[in-house]
XYZ file of C-alpha atoms in Angstrom:
738
model
C 86.787 63.148 167.590
C 87.265 62.677 163.613
C 86.034 65.994 162.917
C 88.724 67.631 165.296
C 91.648 65.387 163.963
C 90.988 66.490 160.243
C 90.989 69.775 161.598
C 94.429 69.494 163.494
C 96.212 67.811 159.927
C 94.688 70.510 157.947
C 95.616 73.058 160.701
C 99.854 72.183 160.064
C 99.096 72.660 156.161
C 100.049 76.050 154.952
C 103.568 76.811 156.866
C 106.806 78.764 156.363
C 108.140 75.421 156.130
C 105.551 74.594 153.301
C 106.163 77.818 150.954
C 109.765 77.228 151.630
C 109.488 73.672 150.381
C 107.438 74.496 147.567
C 110.095 77.670 146.544
C 112.573 75.141 146.166
C 111.116 72.287 143.937
C 111.963 74.594 140.841
C 115.703 73.828 141.595
C 114.775 70.073 142.565
C 113.152 69.082 139.946
C 114.900 71.621 136.956
C 115.198 69.892 133.547
C 118.995 70.284 134.170
C 118.889 67.201 136.391
C 117.804 64.955 133.184
C 120.153 63.433 131.474
C 119.830 62.358 127.312
C 116.556 64.179 126.558
C 114.590 66.447 124.915
C 116.356 65.101 121.835
C 115.178 67.154 118.707
C 117.084 66.246 115.516
C 118.135 67.977 112.014
C 118.245 66.133 109.275
C 121.318 67.270 106.841
C 119.712 67.906 103.366
C 120.183 65.333 100.690
C 121.875 62.866 103.288
C 120.787 60.177 105.639
C 122.283 61.556 108.439
C 121.329 63.848 110.877
C 122.621 66.038 114.250
C 121.170 66.045 117.820
C 122.114 67.564 120.750
C 123.015 65.047 124.007
C 122.165 66.034 127.621
C 124.899 64.238 129.106
C 125.968 64.780 132.933
C 128.867 66.489 131.188
C 127.432 68.808 129.531
C 126.243 69.667 125.897
C 127.321 67.010 122.905
C 126.761 67.991 119.423
C 126.441 64.584 117.754
C 126.026 63.377 114.368
C 123.908 59.917 113.358
C 124.655 57.890 110.318
C 121.184 56.187 109.524
C 122.381 54.137 106.913
C 124.923 52.384 109.178
C 123.575 53.289 112.401
C 127.374 54.921 113.320
C 126.588 58.272 115.972
C 129.616 60.538 116.440
C 130.599 63.755 117.919
C 129.641 66.577 115.323
C 132.572 68.141 115.243
C 135.574 68.342 117.839
C 133.831 70.179 120.939
C 137.110 71.137 122.955
C 138.984 72.274 119.842
C 135.883 74.852 118.663
C 135.338 75.404 122.488
C 139.172 77.070 122.552
C 138.684 78.419 118.955
C 135.376 80.008 120.219
C 137.419 81.668 123.620
C 140.272 83.343 121.675
C 138.390 84.681 119.338
C 135.571 86.210 121.306
C 137.876 86.764 125.089
C 134.907 84.508 126.780
C 135.464 81.839 128.928
C 133.965 78.770 126.560
C 133.585 75.280 127.662
C 133.182 72.050 126.145
C 130.123 71.166 127.919
C 128.065 74.604 127.772
C 128.490 75.316 124.315
C 124.919 76.337 122.798
C 125.312 76.758 119.279
C 121.941 78.697 117.870
C 120.597 78.879 114.050
C 123.105 76.051 113.644
C 123.040 74.193 110.147
C 125.412 71.861 108.373
C 127.286 72.017 105.112
C 128.041 68.257 104.377
C 129.505 68.467 101.445
C 131.797 71.392 101.852
C 132.244 70.287 105.249
C 130.989 73.777 107.564
C 129.707 73.579 110.415
C 127.218 77.384 110.323
C 125.879 78.278 113.851
C 125.474 81.609 115.639
C 127.806 82.173 118.576
C 127.396 85.204 120.794
C 125.647 87.784 118.196
C 127.706 86.526 115.451
C 127.507 84.253 112.502
C 130.383 82.069 112.134
C 131.758 79.528 109.816
C 133.614 75.874 110.889
C 135.851 73.914 109.158
C 135.029 70.229 110.601
C 136.325 68.516 108.033
C 139.866 69.701 107.557
C 142.131 72.106 109.494
C 139.387 73.152 112.268
C 139.526 76.929 110.753
C 137.049 79.773 112.574
C 135.013 82.406 110.570
C 133.414 85.127 111.854
C 130.866 86.421 109.460
C 129.578 89.408 111.258
C 127.577 90.088 113.254
C 123.718 89.581 113.264
C 121.236 92.534 111.572
C 119.175 93.593 113.214
C 115.386 93.134 112.396
C 112.974 94.953 113.655
C 110.243 92.573 114.308
C 106.654 93.108 113.457
C 104.127 92.544 116.787
C 102.040 89.392 116.298
C 98.983 91.696 116.406
C 99.889 94.049 113.349
C 98.265 93.010 110.269
C 100.286 93.287 107.182
C 99.701 96.276 105.037
C 101.829 94.373 101.916
C 103.442 97.948 101.523
C 106.923 96.464 101.774
C 108.635 94.456 99.672
C 111.036 94.095 97.299
C 110.869 94.143 93.479
C 110.037 90.722 91.588
C 112.084 89.403 88.712
C 109.856 87.156 85.993
C 110.854 83.381 85.598
C 112.318 84.729 82.248
C 114.330 87.532 83.838
C 113.500 90.054 81.351
C 111.318 91.860 83.575
C 111.372 93.392 87.015
C 107.713 93.902 88.791
C 107.569 96.521 91.479
C 105.032 98.775 93.395
C 105.086 102.739 92.476
C 103.013 104.861 93.969
C 100.121 102.245 94.879
C 100.369 100.971 91.369
C 102.161 98.166 89.777
C 104.602 98.504 87.040
C 107.227 96.310 85.255
C 111.150 97.201 84.212
C 112.166 95.334 81.110
C 115.811 93.877 82.316
C 117.322 94.983 79.124
C 116.980 98.430 78.479
C 115.671 99.741 81.781
C 112.885 100.997 79.891
C 109.392 100.893 82.649
C 105.965 100.319 82.064
C 102.918 100.962 84.269
C 100.238 98.153 84.331
C 97.688 99.713 86.986
C 96.327 102.763 86.680
C 93.440 103.075 89.730
C 95.708 102.306 92.541
C 94.912 104.956 95.044
C 96.320 105.584 98.995
C 92.309 104.039 99.624
C 92.867 101.337 97.021
C 96.088 100.822 96.588
C 98.014 97.384 95.118
C 100.403 94.770 97.454
C 103.537 95.277 96.613
C 103.515 91.260 97.261
C 103.411 90.590 93.053
C 103.721 86.956 92.150
C 104.721 86.111 87.892
C 102.808 83.405 86.170
C 105.224 80.484 85.641
C 105.747 81.381 81.838
C 106.965 84.960 82.222
C 103.983 86.552 80.889
C 101.595 87.919 83.692
C 101.641 89.598 86.837
C 99.021 88.868 90.182
C 98.101 90.760 92.481
C 95.653 91.549 95.418
C 94.227 94.894 95.348
C 93.391 96.618 99.081
C 90.858 98.720 100.217
C 92.394 99.499 104.017
C 90.193 100.153 107.063
C 91.059 102.170 109.787
C 92.936 100.313 111.992
C 91.965 100.458 116.495
C 94.752 100.527 118.723
C 95.400 100.019 122.228
C 97.630 102.091 124.790
C 99.605 101.137 127.527
C 101.259 103.824 129.528
C 104.443 101.879 131.699
C 104.635 103.296 134.582
C 108.279 102.707 136.277
C 110.724 102.681 132.789
C 113.898 101.274 133.829
C 115.700 104.099 131.345
C 113.597 107.155 133.227
C 111.869 108.978 135.352
C 108.796 109.705 134.175
C 106.471 107.012 132.639
C 105.917 106.015 128.884
C 102.804 105.925 126.678
C 102.940 102.613 124.352
C 100.823 102.221 121.212
C 99.525 99.007 119.518
C 97.128 97.668 116.571
C 94.938 95.890 117.853
C 91.747 94.883 116.620
C 88.423 93.804 118.091
C 85.736 91.945 117.199
C 83.299 93.450 114.729
C 85.897 96.183 113.293
C 85.898 96.926 110.034
C 88.648 95.146 107.638
C 90.139 95.485 104.901
C 88.757 94.349 101.666
C 91.202 92.386 99.046
C 90.507 91.641 95.209
C 92.946 89.229 93.649
C 93.729 91.360 89.559
C 95.624 89.834 87.137
C 97.647 91.950 84.146
C 99.613 90.214 81.251
C 102.572 92.596 81.146
C 102.638 92.851 77.284
C 99.564 93.860 76.428
C 98.443 95.809 79.816
C 95.337 93.836 79.963
C 93.757 93.814 83.406
C 91.258 90.605 84.745
C 89.812 92.399 87.816
C 87.121 89.340 89.225
C 83.373 89.863 90.483
C 83.775 89.922 94.503
C 80.657 87.823 94.313
C 82.363 84.621 95.644
C 84.131 86.397 98.385
C 82.813 89.707 99.000
C 82.243 89.251 103.258
C 85.814 89.195 103.907
C 87.325 88.136 107.225
C 90.390 87.294 104.765
C 91.542 86.477 101.691
C 95.125 84.202 101.218
C 97.088 84.433 97.805
C 97.022 84.214 94.598
C 98.926 81.985 93.813
C 99.363 80.751 90.377
C 98.785 77.347 88.461
C 101.774 75.539 86.977
C 100.074 76.121 83.260
C 100.008 80.061 84.059
C 96.101 79.351 83.149
C 94.583 80.359 86.026
C 95.471 81.952 90.437
C 94.037 79.658 93.198
C 93.335 81.823 96.780
C 91.624 81.206 99.975
C 88.549 83.128 101.089
C 87.757 83.856 104.382
C 83.903 85.093 105.515
C 83.416 86.800 108.255
C 81.915 85.321 110.897
C 83.564 82.192 109.851
C 80.973 80.054 108.721
C 81.707 79.945 104.929
C 85.775 79.030 103.484
C 86.189 78.802 100.288
C 89.465 77.454 97.674
C 88.729 79.925 94.435
C 90.324 79.865 91.103
C 90.677 82.664 89.107
C 90.683 82.443 85.468
C 93.799 84.345 83.449
C 91.746 84.162 80.249
C 88.251 84.895 81.254
C 88.237 86.274 84.572
C 85.852 84.225 86.232
C 85.869 82.844 89.540
C 84.716 79.685 90.345
C 84.682 77.264 93.655
C 87.181 74.582 93.910
C 86.471 73.706 97.374
C 83.991 75.059 99.929
C 83.801 74.347 103.665
C 80.001 75.764 105.409
C 78.960 75.701 108.572
C 75.982 76.738 111.584
C 78.891 77.161 113.880
C 82.133 77.768 112.356
C 84.930 76.283 110.138
C 87.757 75.464 112.088
C 90.170 77.742 109.559
C 93.096 77.311 111.586
C 93.308 73.851 111.441
C 93.038 74.037 107.353
C 95.224 71.838 105.345
C 95.765 72.397 101.374
C 98.092 70.377 99.116
C 97.941 71.196 95.235
C 99.239 67.981 93.496
C 101.697 68.626 90.716
C 99.434 66.622 88.278
C 97.014 70.003 88.556
C 94.404 67.773 88.643
C 93.916 67.296 92.843
C 93.820 69.049 95.831
C 94.163 67.110 99.327
C 92.436 69.038 101.795
C 91.732 68.684 105.247
C 88.119 69.495 107.225
C 85.873 68.026 110.071
C 82.818 68.138 107.676
C 81.986 63.876 109.316
C 82.776 65.440 112.961
C 86.554 64.481 112.558
C 89.453 65.991 110.673
C 90.191 64.142 107.436
C 91.777 64.108 104.395
C 89.847 64.039 101.241
C 91.288 64.214 97.592
C 89.334 66.641 95.999
C 88.949 66.522 91.607
C 90.102 70.247 90.929
C 87.885 70.126 87.724
C 84.653 68.840 88.609
C 85.390 71.181 92.650
C 84.020 68.024 94.301
C 85.579 65.379 96.254
C 87.060 62.348 94.633
C 87.531 60.034 97.505
C 87.446 60.657 101.385
C 91.080 59.939 102.401
C 91.474 59.186 106.308
C 88.174 57.782 107.976
C 87.207 56.911 111.617
C 86.572 58.149 114.668
C 89.720 60.051 114.774
C 91.758 63.103 114.597
C 94.258 64.311 112.037
C 96.652 66.564 113.333
C 99.387 67.488 110.489
C 100.765 66.585 107.543
C 104.173 66.102 107.831
C 105.107 64.993 104.315
C 103.077 64.330 100.984
C 105.319 61.786 98.828
C 103.702 62.193 95.140
C 105.631 59.996 93.085
C 104.967 57.078 95.957
C 101.641 58.685 96.270
C 102.147 58.269 100.021
C 101.349 60.639 103.616
C 102.435 60.982 106.312
C 100.766 62.601 109.247
C 99.881 62.711 112.447
C 96.754 61.879 114.150
C 95.288 61.103 117.700
C 92.417 58.657 118.599
C 93.444 55.888 116.671
C 94.281 53.366 119.330
C 91.385 52.006 121.230
C 91.886 51.916 125.156
C 94.588 54.826 125.501
C 94.412 58.836 126.310
C 93.320 59.844 122.636
C 95.090 62.582 122.922
C 98.079 60.953 122.787
C 99.339 61.545 118.558
C 101.290 59.239 116.801
C 102.735 59.474 113.555
C 101.079 57.108 110.197
C 102.059 56.505 106.444
C 98.657 56.620 103.997
C 98.045 55.355 100.574
C 96.101 58.715 98.416
C 94.010 56.026 97.977
C 93.402 55.616 101.487
C 94.139 52.318 101.906
C 97.339 50.315 103.916
C 97.503 52.943 106.621
C 100.402 52.000 108.572
C 101.270 53.060 112.185
C 105.130 54.337 112.413
C 105.408 54.956 115.844
C 103.695 52.290 117.585
C 104.611 52.615 121.292
C 102.104 54.082 123.789
C 103.147 57.623 124.032
C 102.857 60.923 122.972
C 105.729 61.644 119.431
C 106.897 63.696 118.007
C 108.606 62.817 114.901
C 110.690 64.123 111.939
C 111.479 62.613 108.846
C 114.201 62.045 106.361
C 114.152 64.197 103.229
C 113.610 61.220 101.461
C 111.244 59.582 103.501
C 113.402 56.160 103.967
C 114.133 57.191 107.703
C 111.710 59.021 110.954
C 113.300 59.482 114.226
C 110.652 59.264 116.529
C 110.619 60.975 120.442
C 108.165 59.976 122.828
C 107.189 60.527 126.448
C 103.799 60.648 128.677
C 103.699 62.443 131.408
C 104.754 59.153 134.106
C 107.397 58.376 131.338
C 110.468 59.340 130.547
C 111.735 60.488 127.479
C 112.605 57.917 124.546
C 114.452 58.562 120.985
C 114.735 56.078 118.720
C 115.480 55.847 114.153
C 113.067 54.179 112.903
C 112.063 52.622 109.171
C 109.785 55.349 107.833
C 107.708 52.501 105.399
C 107.434 49.603 108.813
C 107.929 51.652 111.835
C 110.530 48.872 112.603
C 113.189 49.879 114.946
C 116.486 50.344 114.124
C 118.833 52.096 116.580
C 117.827 53.273 120.099
C 118.804 57.304 120.499
C 118.261 58.081 123.811
C 116.590 57.140 127.109
C 116.768 59.995 129.415
C 118.173 59.299 132.512
C 115.791 60.499 135.729
C 117.350 59.307 138.744
C 119.051 62.621 140.211
C 114.985 63.575 140.096
C 113.511 60.810 141.602
C 116.496 61.022 144.192
C 115.185 64.582 145.200
C 111.925 62.786 146.127
C 109.743 63.269 142.604
C 106.364 61.695 141.936
C 104.623 61.496 138.003
C 101.331 63.053 138.096
C 98.509 60.557 138.103
C 96.636 60.633 134.826
C 92.888 60.539 135.680
C 89.482 59.814 134.094
C 86.135 60.557 134.451
C 82.568 60.858 132.922
C 81.557 64.648 132.001
C 78.532 66.438 132.123
C 76.824 64.048 129.403
C 77.054 60.928 132.143
C 78.957 58.763 128.991
C 81.965 60.647 127.097
C 85.634 60.249 129.242
C 87.719 63.175 130.451
C 91.200 63.216 130.592
C 93.384 64.937 133.621
C 95.762 64.876 135.762
C 96.013 64.959 139.784
C 99.213 66.184 141.372
C 99.647 65.502 144.992
C 102.609 67.251 147.452
C 105.583 65.770 147.946
C 105.147 65.033 151.557
C 101.513 63.878 150.746
C 99.500 62.006 153.438
C 96.359 60.340 152.331
C 95.329 60.410 155.695
C 95.082 64.129 156.070
C 92.076 66.435 153.986
C 93.495 68.751 150.769
C 91.166 71.191 149.366
C 91.200 71.292 145.551
C 93.371 73.770 143.449
C 91.956 73.883 139.726
C 94.734 74.930 137.375
C 92.480 76.155 133.967
C 93.273 77.281 130.360
C 89.847 76.035 128.110
C 90.041 77.986 125.620
C 89.133 76.270 122.663
C 91.634 75.505 119.712
C 93.784 73.022 121.320
C 94.162 70.743 124.228
C 95.826 71.769 127.353
C 96.653 69.130 130.260
C 100.312 68.502 129.504
C 100.662 64.327 127.962
C 104.610 64.473 127.871
C 107.307 64.246 130.584
C 107.568 67.461 132.703
C 109.444 67.217 135.522
C 108.554 70.813 137.040
C 104.956 72.068 135.661
C 105.506 75.974 137.167
C 102.012 76.339 137.935
C 101.013 73.146 139.476
C 103.689 71.531 141.286
C 104.871 73.848 144.034
C 101.373 75.366 144.862
C 100.709 71.498 145.947
C 103.530 71.651 148.343
C 101.400 74.142 150.724
C 98.714 71.300 151.600
C 96.721 71.166 147.919
C 95.528 69.020 145.696
C 96.140 70.348 142.333
C 94.281 69.199 139.259
C 94.096 70.117 135.274
C 91.163 68.392 132.885
C 90.275 69.394 129.694
C 86.489 69.195 129.621
C 84.197 69.961 126.204
C 85.016 72.589 124.555
C 88.470 72.403 123.697
C 89.853 70.864 120.470
C 90.688 67.027 119.146
C 88.083 64.729 119.729
C 85.517 65.711 117.857
C 83.954 68.408 116.253
C 81.290 68.347 118.062
C 83.234 67.601 121.042
C 84.564 71.006 120.664
C 81.152 73.299 119.595
C 80.036 73.572 122.945
C 82.190 76.680 123.258
C 80.550 78.246 120.310
C 78.945 81.307 121.456
C 79.318 80.294 124.667
C 83.155 80.782 126.147
C 81.824 81.212 129.288
C 80.707 77.280 129.443
C 84.239 76.908 129.706
C 83.975 72.819 129.785
C 83.518 73.749 133.983
C 80.271 71.266 133.895
C 82.856 69.002 133.076
C 85.264 69.944 135.438
C 82.993 70.192 137.761
C 81.874 66.475 137.317
C 85.311 64.791 136.778
C 86.106 66.382 140.546
C 83.937 65.121 142.211
C 84.427 61.602 140.604
C 88.486 61.928 141.575
C 87.160 63.023 145.189
C 85.105 59.815 145.072
C 87.507 57.626 144.859
C 90.040 59.684 147.110
C 88.759 60.414 149.890
C 90.956 62.929 151.091
C 89.897 64.848 148.120
C 87.839 67.774 149.552
C 85.534 68.109 146.725
C 83.581 70.843 148.957
C 86.335 72.943 149.213
C 87.617 73.866 145.174
C 90.040 77.060 144.635
C 90.541 77.875 140.659
C 93.197 79.722 139.073
C 94.078 80.675 135.216
C 95.691 83.051 132.752
C 94.280 84.903 130.142
C 91.193 82.560 128.856
C 92.234 80.885 131.679
C 92.404 84.122 133.980
C 88.688 84.847 132.159
C 87.723 80.873 133.115
C 88.686 81.107 136.280
C 86.577 84.310 137.394
C 83.821 83.017 135.484
C 83.838 79.713 138.098
C 83.182 81.556 140.461
C 80.336 83.812 139.093
C 78.447 80.707 137.337
C 79.103 78.222 139.968
C 79.933 79.837 143.057
C 78.154 76.273 145.012
C 81.083 74.604 143.603
C 84.111 76.886 143.270
C 84.699 79.011 146.496
C 87.477 81.316 145.226
C 89.504 82.400 142.151
C 93.184 84.223 141.393
C 92.000 85.418 137.601
C 95.089 86.907 135.784
C 95.274 88.745 132.505
C 91.865 87.691 131.143
C 89.643 88.530 128.904
C 86.614 89.090 130.928
C 84.602 91.041 128.058
C 85.485 89.019 124.880
C 84.597 91.820 122.518
C 87.281 94.148 124.145
C 90.307 91.248 123.371
C 91.213 90.128 119.840
C 89.283 89.636 116.871
C 90.739 86.276 115.409
C 90.288 84.393 118.651
C 86.821 85.890 119.524
C 85.094 86.393 116.053
C 85.907 82.220 115.726
C 84.423 81.161 119.024
C 81.333 83.793 119.813
C 80.455 84.686 116.100
C 80.085 87.798 113.990
C 78.425 90.117 113.981
C 78.863 90.962 117.194
C 75.504 90.218 119.474
C 73.909 89.617 123.218
C 75.824 86.325 123.576
C 79.011 88.821 123.924
C 76.835 90.213 126.617
C 76.311 86.607 127.876
C 79.447 85.570 128.391
C 80.819 89.020 129.582
C 82.454 88.912 133.291
C 81.963 92.170 133.587
C 78.308 92.314 132.680
C 78.208 89.333 135.285
C 80.797 90.612 137.953
C 77.423 91.603 140.471
C 77.477 87.722 140.334
C 80.310 87.877 142.263
C 79.671 85.852 145.607
C 83.367 84.430 146.308
C 87.025 85.759 147.184
C 88.641 86.906 144.466
C 92.479 87.900 143.588
C 92.549 90.385 140.007
C 95.915 90.078 138.311
C 97.262 92.189 135.786
C 100.252 93.380 133.640
C 100.194 96.746 132.839
C 101.759 96.076 129.821
C 99.918 93.215 128.596
C 100.439 93.238 124.304
C 97.935 89.863 123.762
C 94.582 90.682 125.857
C 94.174 94.655 126.288
C 94.670 95.491 129.834
C 91.735 97.600 130.169
C 89.815 94.092 130.412
C 90.615 93.761 133.507
C 90.375 97.188 134.574
C 86.144 97.578 133.414
C 85.905 94.150 135.409
C 87.290 96.577 138.795
C 85.033 98.902 137.822
C 82.308 96.970 137.581
C 82.626 95.229 140.859
C 83.291 98.366 143.175
C 80.083 99.624 140.776
C 78.670 96.366 142.395
C 79.936 96.964 146.036
C 82.372 93.863 145.488
C 84.916 92.599 147.589
C 87.978 91.873 146.083
C 92.152 92.146 145.800
C 92.988 93.698 142.492
C 97.393 93.025 141.655
C 99.270 95.491 138.522
C 102.235 93.962 137.687
C 103.647 97.464 136.571
C 106.391 96.373 133.277
C 105.173 93.210 132.946
C 102.875 91.954 129.537
C 100.626 89.211 129.765
C 101.281 87.440 132.580
C 100.150 85.293 135.654
C 101.320 87.159 137.717
C 105.100 86.683 137.437
C 107.362 85.702 140.940
C 105.246 88.647 143.174
C 101.920 87.513 141.434
C 103.183 83.534 142.489
C 103.307 85.053 146.470
C 100.201 86.642 146.320
C 98.328 83.286 144.892
C 99.684 81.168 147.248
C 98.756 83.478 150.448
C 94.565 84.108 148.194
C 94.317 80.047 148.637
C 95.712 79.631 151.698
C 93.688 82.032 153.783
C 90.551 81.339 151.574
C 90.958 77.096 151.453
C 93.412 76.652 154.198
C 91.605 79.070 156.282
C 95.042 80.036 158.220
C 96.899 82.927 158.234
C 99.762 83.069 155.607
C 103.542 83.195 157.278
C 104.834 86.514 157.046
C 107.261 86.874 153.101
C 110.490 87.424 155.437
C 110.113 83.931 157.107
C 110.391 82.677 153.857
C 113.717 82.664 152.888
């Protein structure tokens, strides 16, 4: 009888009504129904004032706050500016609908500079309210983020004393005398295949220039066919630069030239010979040396190096080494003005911390921060008062270890002070003089709050905003549940969230859907207040419990925690996810841990398919969008960092293509034909392998789409896929869902 009851209750899920309710959530839980949230302050330079946008029931209101007096006023006359813009543009502009982009305030001049309607404008806010059209925005061609800058396009650079201008002509460095216009060639060995960078840096004394000599490598390109362009009948072929693991890379050598004598300093490359990349060079204040950073291919060595402008000798200032990888995306360096010390971030003690380096000795002078927690970012170094302002997570025992708070600490590592004492995920903005701090914070189950604090003590000076979520609550909104359980080792806490449908009934049995993005380099489970989670909120309405969890292999817990991913991306933290879901199901019997599906995009797409390949006993169906299914096919930086270099057997072992024959569960693959993040051929190679292995699966191609979870069409396909394969129901006809 109990079995019949459960089946009957499950049968009621996945109906047309459920679909309509799922789609309706986008509007019901819209962020526009949350008032007085989204505070993002901008401090007005050299003042104690900042402005931000208040999201009120009447619309957007621009306000300015004087931190000294704790007074808040309108930044300008909204009605007058709206009328002026309407008159100038011929558009209907309402005060509460003003959206001024790239806004800056000239306090001294009493003017407002902003972009509206693709034009630059200047508005006199202190005087007569005059509005000036400062011209249309120039069209700037943006380099695609996959393109490597060849360093050939840069403006000539004038020396600090104004006597010379340095530039590159025919691959060599030249200088021109300002007084006479006379030109002189400094380098003579630049060629098309080994040229000098146009990013030339003058020494502070104006006597020398430094630039890198670059030996380029042949570039790889990925080609895309746009099948259905909007402006023509015939397809278009697109070409994009796209380096992949194992590809040859350019080689850079920092060089120095004496402008008067023409003497060239070309260093030995012994300490930077196997390059992934090289950053710099940057001059020292005394013009006696340049500093540059070297990232060794394979990322197991990272060095900060100094090149003497007098002897040409290269010496190591800082060296990081690892048997796995140096996590260079988290690097931080600050050279103190005394010329003797460097503040450096390192994970060498298993956590990311700040160290004070002795530049002369090339050794750590002392460790500044210390403990089983993680420095996230440095927001200000106050050399005058010898203070560092930074964010960190995991400092406070007993709370979610991913929650970010802000701190102040002395250069000597003493008197660490929490500046954001309330539990929550914080984001903070310091005033220029570090006297004040605007603090915004929330949690997935706590509405956003914004306050003004004293940056020395963290004491609240003035409340700014407390989000009003009454309209959300009236619509039936429920916060996700933060859930913690042990991972694969039985001792380490894994943190995730659980989302239930709005008509949740604990007497029913619900299949579990996991949304996964477990790529290393970050943590992904939401920690801030989100009214509507695009990937998780709606699909729950069909009759699922939807979950997300950060497992081992993700970041900001410890070095050891993250290193699980090294040469092992197929792991994807899935053993931790499985243990976490089982623990949740033990606590909540309505969660059916024997009926679990998984979906994700990009790295999440790779991981979703990997879940049914490598853990079919647990994951019963997978939806995989734009996955990097073979790490040899994906972008170079991501994969060489986590999978290692040179390309070896580990790439095959983690490949969904090479392991496609293991498929025994329902799978839907989705790809955007113009995906400019993950080569869409990666998906098609999986398709090829599955077909050759005689495997049944579904493929959805989205014409014209780039890197995507599937857009609206793919979302509906995802709904139907899991309704069929987990709820065991025939989805309603698309025409039934209005």
